[in-house]
Amino acid sequence: MLYKKTLHELMDLVKNKKITPKEVYDSVLDRIHKKESEINAYVTVFEEYKENASGGELLGLPIAIKDNMHIDGKPTTCSSKILSNFVAVFDATAVKKLRENGATFIGKTNLDEFAMGSSTETSYYGVTKNPWDTTRVPGGSSGGSAAAVASGEAIAALGSDTGGSIRQPASLCGVVGLKPTYGRVSRFGLVAFASSLDQIGPITRDVRDAAILLSIICGHDPMDSTSANVDCEDFTKYLNQPISGMKVGVYEAALKDCDNVVQKAMDDSIKILESLGCEVKSIELPHAKYAVSDYYIIAPAEASSNLARYDGVKYGFRASNFDDLKDMYIKTRSEGFGDEVKRRIMLGTYVLSSGYYDAYYLKAQKLRYLIKQDFDNIFKDFDCIVSPTTPTEAFKIGEKADKPLQMYLSDIFTIPANLTGIPAISIPNGLGDNGLPLGLQIMADAFREDVIFKVASAFEREFNLRDKLPLD
Ligand code: GLN
């Protein structure tokens, strides 16, 4: 049952020559063959084990990669028809770093088309199911990665997070998901959605695995002009440290709109933090209530520009019957993109158009600055901020599919960290009435992942869902 173990447990076993990485790969592959028809976590599974002789610390162990990051020679579809025939010609930097540190790759995980969504329902390759209850969504957009890690179809995975896409699915699937500080991990080779918000991060079964993976994928990259010139470090050194005396702010403005079970889990989490010696106080972020509206101007604006490249000329799908060049563009994009992507492109084009640019886009940028100031002020007095990761437990498939505004509100707690660039993690913090997992979000100031790892690892010792994951 090697597929049930964490990455660090497997690293120890391989190091001590108790098992081989190929045995782990085969165990995960067997699990995929058993569960995939039910879960649909993958767009592409790599059936063949490729040895990694680099001798790096991951020792040949398999990682799953969200299908919006490139693995050289493998398809990158972004779960869109428009990239359904696209094969990557280089490794994303995060993938390259994993490879150089000994990883192998087991497949590309499903996502909402171009990472736009919170349920993995908009994938061209079909919805991913939540392994805790297959009538429910796994969250999104990294729903494939989170469902794979929770169900044993992967040991650990990479996801991407533009407004919550690592943390929200991690929360709904009972696993750990970390969005690092903007600029901490290179975005080179991550297909762009909203470039000023996108970050790559790990989805794992425990906090140690998240620290191990971040320590590998972080670091400056000249191939990404927004990559920060900050040295890599070994984040595992922040695990298992005392956190007494830490000042923790609770962001509770939106708490009253959450499900009762989410409020209850939050109350319990505060008690745990207090029992660990933290000083916990409620805080106010006056502009954060506008974060979702702000995001739905900025993210579509950037998306409309980033997605202009899919025109049927350079790569990807091209419509087959057209009259002239313009007709080819129109038919390719009409047939190649799904509804949610089209909605974002139209919204983004509108808010950037002359006459509306000042009223919407420019105003949204000013608001983004005010939200950042709110956080800067809090971090003068507090080490971290906690909140629920998402206002509800996993919802039913189809429940919000035709209600975009309700879907957008899933990210009410996660979006501020993207707008401000700060790091944030989701760790399990309870089970709701339906036996479904809930998540606690911990946010810290920019480049203070050390604080996040200290608090998350202390919390995890008091509460975790390892034994309850749907791995049998
Ligand atoms: N759910 C948000 C959206 O639909 C965030 C997605 C993401 O983080 N990639 O845009």
Coordinates of C-alpha atoms in Angstrom, one line a residue, residues 32-411:
I32 CA -5.0 5.0 -10.7
H33 CA -6.2 2.0 -12.8
K34 CA -8.6 1.2 -9.9
K35 CA -10.0 4.6 -9.1
E36 CA -9.7 6.8 -12.3
S37 CA -13.0 5.7 -13.9
E38 CA -14.7 6.9 -10.7
I39 CA -12.6 10.1 -10.0
N40 CA -11.3 11.4 -13.4
A41 CA -8.4 13.2 -11.7
Y42 CA -6.1 13.0 -14.8
V43 CA -6.1 14.3 -18.3
T44 CA -3.0 12.2 -19.2
V45 CA -1.5 9.3 -17.2
F46 CA 2.1 8.2 -18.0
E47 CA 1.9 4.4 -18.0
E48 CA 5.6 3.9 -18.2
Y49 CA 8.0 4.5 -15.3
K50 CA 11.0 6.6 -16.4
E51 CA 13.9 6.2 -14.1
N52 CA 15.6 9.4 -12.8
A53 CA 19.2 8.7 -12.2
S54 CA 20.1 12.2 -11.0
G55 CA 20.4 10.9 -7.4
G56 CA 18.5 14.0 -6.2
E57 CA 16.6 14.0 -2.9
L58 CA 13.3 12.9 -4.4
L59 CA 15.0 9.6 -5.4
G60 CA 12.9 8.8 -8.4
L61 CA 9.5 9.2 -6.6
P62 CA 6.5 10.2 -8.7
I63 CA 4.8 13.6 -8.7
A64 CA 1.6 14.6 -10.6
I65 CA 1.5 17.9 -12.4
K66 CA -1.5 20.1 -13.1
D67 CA -2.1 20.1 -16.9
N68 CA -1.3 23.8 -17.3
M69 CA 2.4 23.3 -16.7
H70 CA 4.8 22.0 -19.3
I71 CA 6.6 18.7 -19.1
D72 CA 8.9 18.4 -22.1
G73 CA 7.4 16.1 -24.8
K74 CA 4.1 15.6 -23.1
P75 CA 0.7 17.2 -23.9
T76 CA -0.3 20.4 -22.1
T77 CA -4.0 20.8 -22.6
C78 CA -5.1 23.3 -19.9
S79 CA -8.2 21.0 -20.1
S80 CA -9.3 23.0 -23.2
K81 CA -10.2 21.9 -26.6
I82 CA -8.1 24.7 -28.0
L83 CA -4.9 23.0 -26.7
S84 CA -6.1 19.4 -27.1
N85 CA -3.4 18.6 -29.6
F86 CA -0.6 20.7 -28.0
V87 CA 2.6 19.0 -27.0
A88 CA 5.1 20.9 -24.8
V89 CA 8.6 21.5 -26.1
F90 CA 10.3 22.3 -22.8
D91 CA 9.9 21.8 -19.0
A92 CA 8.4 24.5 -16.8
T93 CA 11.0 25.7 -14.4
A94 CA 9.2 24.2 -11.4
V95 CA 9.0 20.8 -13.3
K96 CA 12.7 21.1 -14.3
K97 CA 13.7 21.7 -10.7
L98 CA 11.7 18.7 -9.6
R99 CA 13.4 16.6 -12.3
E100 CA 16.8 17.8 -11.3
N101 CA 16.0 16.9 -7.7
G102 CA 15.2 13.3 -8.6
A103 CA 11.4 13.4 -9.4
T104 CA 9.6 11.3 -12.0
F105 CA 6.2 12.3 -13.3
I106 CA 3.1 10.1 -13.3
G107 CA 0.6 12.3 -15.2
K108 CA -1.1 15.6 -15.9
T109 CA -4.0 16.4 -13.7
N110 CA -7.4 17.8 -14.7
L111 CA -8.4 21.4 -14.1
D112 CA -11.1 23.9 -14.9
E113 CA -10.5 25.1 -18.5
F114 CA -7.5 27.4 -18.4
A115 CA -7.7 27.3 -14.5
M116 CA -10.9 29.4 -14.6
G117 CA -13.3 28.0 -12.0
S118 CA -13.7 26.5 -8.5
S119 CA -15.1 23.1 -9.3
T120 CA -13.2 21.4 -12.1
E121 CA -16.5 21.2 -13.9
T122 CA -15.5 23.3 -16.9
S123 CA -12.8 20.9 -18.1
Y124 CA -13.1 19.8 -21.7
Y125 CA -12.1 16.3 -20.3
G126 CA -15.1 16.0 -17.9
V127 CA -15.6 16.8 -14.3
T128 CA -13.3 15.5 -11.6
K129 CA -15.2 13.9 -8.6
N130 CA -14.5 14.5 -5.0
P131 CA -13.0 11.2 -3.6
W132 CA -14.8 11.8 -0.3
D133 CA -18.2 11.8 -2.0
T134 CA -18.3 11.3 -5.8
T135 CA -21.5 13.3 -6.2
R136 CA -19.6 16.4 -5.1
V137 CA -17.0 18.6 -6.7
P138 CA -13.3 18.5 -5.6
G139 CA -13.1 22.3 -5.9
G140 CA -10.9 23.9 -8.5
S141 CA -9.3 24.8 -10.5
S142 CA -6.6 22.3 -9.3
G143 CA -9.3 19.8 -8.6
G144 CA -7.5 17.0 -10.4
S145 CA -4.3 17.5 -8.3
A146 CA -6.2 17.7 -5.0
A147 CA -8.5 14.7 -5.8
A148 CA -5.5 12.6 -6.9
V149 CA -3.6 13.3 -3.7
A150 CA -6.6 12.7 -1.5
S151 CA -7.5 9.4 -3.2
G152 CA -4.1 7.9 -3.5
E153 CA -3.9 8.5 -7.3
A154 CA -0.8 10.6 -6.5
I155 CA 1.6 11.0 -3.6
A156 CA 1.9 14.7 -4.1
A157 CA 1.2 17.2 -6.9
L158 CA 1.8 20.7 -8.2
G159 CA -1.2 23.1 -8.7
S160 CA -1.5 26.7 -9.7
D161 CA -3.3 29.4 -7.8
T162 CA -4.6 32.7 -9.3
G163 CA -7.5 33.3 -6.9
G164 CA -7.6 30.2 -4.7
S165 CA -7.1 27.3 -7.1
I166 CA -4.6 25.4 -4.9
R167 CA -6.1 26.2 -1.5
Q168 CA -9.8 25.8 -2.2
P169 CA -9.6 22.3 -3.7
A170 CA -7.1 21.3 -1.0
S171 CA -9.6 22.3 1.5
L172 CA -12.5 20.5 -0.1
C173 CA -10.4 17.3 -0.5
G174 CA -8.9 17.3 3.0
V175 CA -5.3 17.8 1.9
V176 CA -2.7 20.6 2.3
G177 CA -2.3 23.3 -0.4
L178 CA 0.2 26.1 -0.4
K179 CA 0.2 29.2 -2.6
P180 CA 3.7 30.7 -2.1
T181 CA 4.5 34.4 -2.2
Y182 CA 4.1 35.9 -5.7
G183 CA 7.6 35.6 -7.3
R184 CA 8.8 32.8 -5.0
V185 CA 8.3 30.2 -7.6
S186 CA 9.0 30.8 -11.3
R187 CA 6.0 30.9 -13.6
F188 CA 8.0 30.0 -16.6
G189 CA 6.2 27.2 -18.4
L190 CA 3.0 27.7 -16.5
V191 CA 0.3 28.6 -19.1
A192 CA -0.6 32.2 -18.2
F193 CA -4.1 33.0 -16.9
A194 CA -3.7 36.2 -15.0
S195 CA 0.0 36.9 -14.9
S196 CA 0.1 39.3 -11.9
L197 CA -1.8 36.7 -9.8
D198 CA -0.6 33.3 -10.9
Q199 CA 1.6 31.2 -8.6
I200 CA 2.6 27.5 -8.6
G201 CA 2.6 25.5 -5.4
P202 CA 2.4 22.1 -3.9
I203 CA -0.7 20.0 -2.9
T204 CA 0.3 17.2 -0.5
R205 CA -1.0 15.0 2.3
D206 CA 0.9 16.8 5.1
V207 CA 2.8 20.0 5.8
R208 CA 6.2 18.4 5.7
D209 CA 5.7 17.3 2.1
A210 CA 4.6 20.9 1.2
A211 CA 7.8 22.2 2.7
I212 CA 10.0 19.7 0.9
L213 CA 8.4 20.5 -2.5
L214 CA 8.5 24.3 -2.0
S215 CA 12.2 24.1 -1.0
I216 CA 12.8 22.4 -4.4
I217 CA 10.7 24.6 -6.7
C218 CA 11.5 28.0 -5.2
G219 CA 14.2 30.4 -6.3
H220 CA 15.1 33.1 -8.8
D221 CA 14.6 32.3 -12.5
P222 CA 15.9 34.7 -15.2
M223 CA 13.2 33.2 -17.5
D224 CA 10.4 34.9 -15.4
S225 CA 10.8 38.6 -15.1
T226 CA 8.6 38.7 -12.0
S227 CA 10.6 36.0 -10.3
A228 CA 11.9 37.5 -7.0
N229 CA 15.6 37.6 -6.3
V230 CA 15.3 35.7 -3.1
D231 CA 17.5 32.7 -2.3
C232 CA 16.0 29.2 -2.0
E233 CA 15.9 27.8 1.5
D234 CA 15.2 24.6 3.3
F235 CA 11.7 25.2 4.6
T236 CA 11.6 21.9 6.6
K237 CA 13.7 23.6 9.3
Y238 CA 10.6 25.6 10.3
L239 CA 8.6 22.5 11.1
N240 CA 8.0 21.3 14.7
Q241 CA 8.9 24.5 16.3
P242 CA 7.0 26.2 19.2
I243 CA 4.6 28.9 18.2
S244 CA 3.7 30.2 21.6
G245 CA 3.6 34.0 21.7
M246 CA 2.7 34.3 18.0
K247 CA 0.2 37.0 17.2
V248 CA -2.6 35.6 15.1
G249 CA -5.3 37.8 13.5
V250 CA -8.7 36.3 12.7
Y251 CA -10.3 37.6 9.6
E252 CA -13.9 37.1 10.4
A253 CA -15.9 39.7 8.5
A254 CA -17.2 37.2 6.0
L255 CA -17.5 34.4 8.6
K256 CA -21.2 35.1 9.2
D257 CA -22.0 34.2 5.6
C258 CA -20.3 30.8 5.9
D259 CA -21.9 27.4 6.5
N260 CA -22.4 26.7 10.3
V261 CA -20.0 23.8 10.1
V262 CA -17.3 26.2 8.7
Q263 CA -17.9 28.6 11.6
K264 CA -17.7 25.8 14.1
A265 CA -14.4 24.5 12.6
M266 CA -13.1 28.0 12.8
D267 CA -14.0 28.3 16.5
D268 CA -12.3 25.0 17.2
S269 CA -9.2 26.1 15.3
I270 CA -9.0 29.3 17.3
K271 CA -9.1 27.2 20.5
I272 CA -6.3 25.0 19.2
L273 CA -4.1 28.0 18.3
E274 CA -4.8 29.4 21.8
S275 CA -3.9 26.1 23.4
L276 CA -0.6 26.3 21.5
G277 CA 0.1 29.7 23.2
C278 CA -0.8 32.0 20.3
E279 CA -2.4 35.4 21.1
V280 CA -5.5 35.3 18.9
K281 CA -7.5 38.5 18.1
S282 CA -10.1 39.5 15.6
I283 CA -8.9 41.9 12.9
E284 CA -10.4 44.1 10.3
L285 CA -9.4 44.4 6.7
P286 CA -11.7 47.3 5.6
H287 CA -11.2 46.8 1.8
A288 CA -11.1 43.0 1.7
K289 CA -14.8 42.8 1.2
Y290 CA -14.3 44.2 -2.3
A291 CA -11.6 41.7 -3.2
V292 CA -13.8 39.3 -5.2
S293 CA -15.2 42.2 -7.3
D294 CA -11.7 43.5 -7.8
Y295 CA -10.4 40.2 -8.8
Y296 CA -13.2 39.7 -11.4
I297 CA -12.0 42.9 -13.2
I298 CA -8.2 42.3 -12.9
A299 CA -8.1 38.6 -13.6
P300 CA -10.4 38.6 -16.7
A301 CA -8.5 41.7 -18.0
E302 CA -5.2 39.9 -17.9
A303 CA -6.8 36.7 -19.2
S304 CA -8.3 38.4 -22.2
S305 CA -4.9 39.6 -23.2
N306 CA -3.1 36.3 -22.4
L307 CA -5.6 34.2 -24.3
A308 CA -5.4 36.3 -27.4
R309 CA -2.6 34.0 -28.6
Y310 CA -4.9 31.1 -29.2
D311 CA -5.9 32.0 -32.7
G312 CA -5.5 28.8 -34.7
V313 CA -2.3 30.1 -36.4
K314 CA 0.6 29.4 -34.1
Y315 CA -0.4 26.2 -32.3
G316 CA -3.4 24.3 -30.9
F317 CA -6.8 23.5 -32.4
R318 CA -7.9 25.2 -35.7
A319 CA -11.5 25.1 -37.0
S320 CA -11.7 23.1 -40.2
N321 CA -14.3 24.9 -42.3
F322 CA -13.8 28.7 -42.7
D323 CA -14.0 31.3 -45.5
D324 CA -11.1 33.6 -44.8
L325 CA -8.6 34.5 -42.1
K326 CA -11.0 36.4 -39.9
D327 CA -13.6 33.6 -40.2
M328 CA -10.9 31.2 -39.2
Y329 CA -10.1 33.2 -36.0
I330 CA -13.7 33.4 -35.1
K331 CA -14.6 29.8 -35.7
T332 CA -11.4 28.5 -34.0
R333 CA -12.1 30.6 -30.8
S334 CA -15.8 29.9 -30.8
E335 CA -15.3 26.2 -31.1
G336 CA -12.1 25.9 -29.1
F337 CA -13.1 27.8 -25.9
G338 CA -15.8 26.8 -23.4
D339 CA -18.4 29.1 -22.0
E340 CA -16.6 30.2 -18.8
V341 CA -13.4 31.1 -20.7
K342 CA -15.5 33.1 -23.2
R343 CA -17.3 34.9 -20.4
R344 CA -13.9 35.9 -18.9
I345 CA -12.5 37.1 -22.3
M346 CA -15.6 39.2 -22.9
L347 CA -15.5 40.7 -19.4
G348 CA -11.8 41.4 -19.7
T349 CA -12.1 43.0 -23.1
Y350 CA -14.9 45.1 -21.9
V351 CA -13.1 46.5 -18.8
L352 CA -10.0 47.3 -20.9
S353 CA -11.9 49.0 -23.7
S354 CA -11.5 52.7 -24.3
G355 CA -14.0 54.6 -22.2
Y356 CA -14.3 51.8 -19.6
Y357 CA -10.6 51.4 -18.8
D358 CA -10.6 54.2 -16.3
A359 CA -14.0 53.3 -14.8
Y360 CA -13.2 49.6 -14.2
Y361 CA -9.6 48.5 -14.8
L362 CA -7.8 51.6 -13.4
K363 CA -10.2 51.7 -10.4
A364 CA -9.6 48.0 -9.7
Q365 CA -5.9 48.6 -9.7
K366 CA -6.3 51.4 -7.1
L367 CA -8.5 49.2 -5.0
R368 CA -5.9 46.4 -5.2
Y369 CA -3.4 48.9 -3.6
L370 CA -5.8 49.7 -0.8
I371 CA -6.3 46.0 0.0
K372 CA -2.5 45.6 0.0
Q373 CA -2.3 48.5 2.5
D374 CA -4.8 46.8 4.8
F375 CA -2.7 43.7 5.0
D376 CA 0.6 45.7 5.4
N377 CA -1.0 47.5 8.4
I378 CA -2.1 44.2 10.0
F379 CA 1.3 42.6 9.5
K380 CA 2.9 45.4 11.5
D381 CA 1.2 43.9 14.6
F382 CA 0.4 40.3 13.7
D383 CA 2.5 37.4 12.5
C384 CA -0.2 35.8 10.5
I385 CA -3.9 35.9 9.7
V386 CA -6.3 32.9 9.8
S387 CA -9.7 32.4 8.2
P388 CA -11.7 29.5 6.7
T389 CA -10.3 28.6 3.3
T390 CA -13.7 28.6 1.7
P391 CA -17.2 29.3 2.9
T392 CA -18.8 25.9 2.4
E393 CA -18.0 22.2 2.3
A394 CA -17.7 20.6 -1.1
F395 CA -20.9 21.3 -3.1
K396 CA -22.8 19.0 -5.3
I397 CA -21.7 18.6 -9.0
G398 CA -24.0 20.9 -11.0
E399 CA -25.1 22.9 -8.0
K400 CA -23.3 26.1 -9.0
A401 CA -22.4 25.2 -12.5
D402 CA -24.9 27.7 -14.0
K403 CA -24.6 30.3 -11.2
P404 CA -21.2 32.0 -12.0
L405 CA -21.7 34.6 -9.2
Q406 CA -22.2 31.9 -6.5
M407 CA -19.2 30.0 -7.9
Y408 CA -17.1 33.2 -7.7
L409 CA -17.9 33.6 -4.0
S410 CA -16.2 30.3 -3.2
D411 CA -13.0 32.3 -3.3

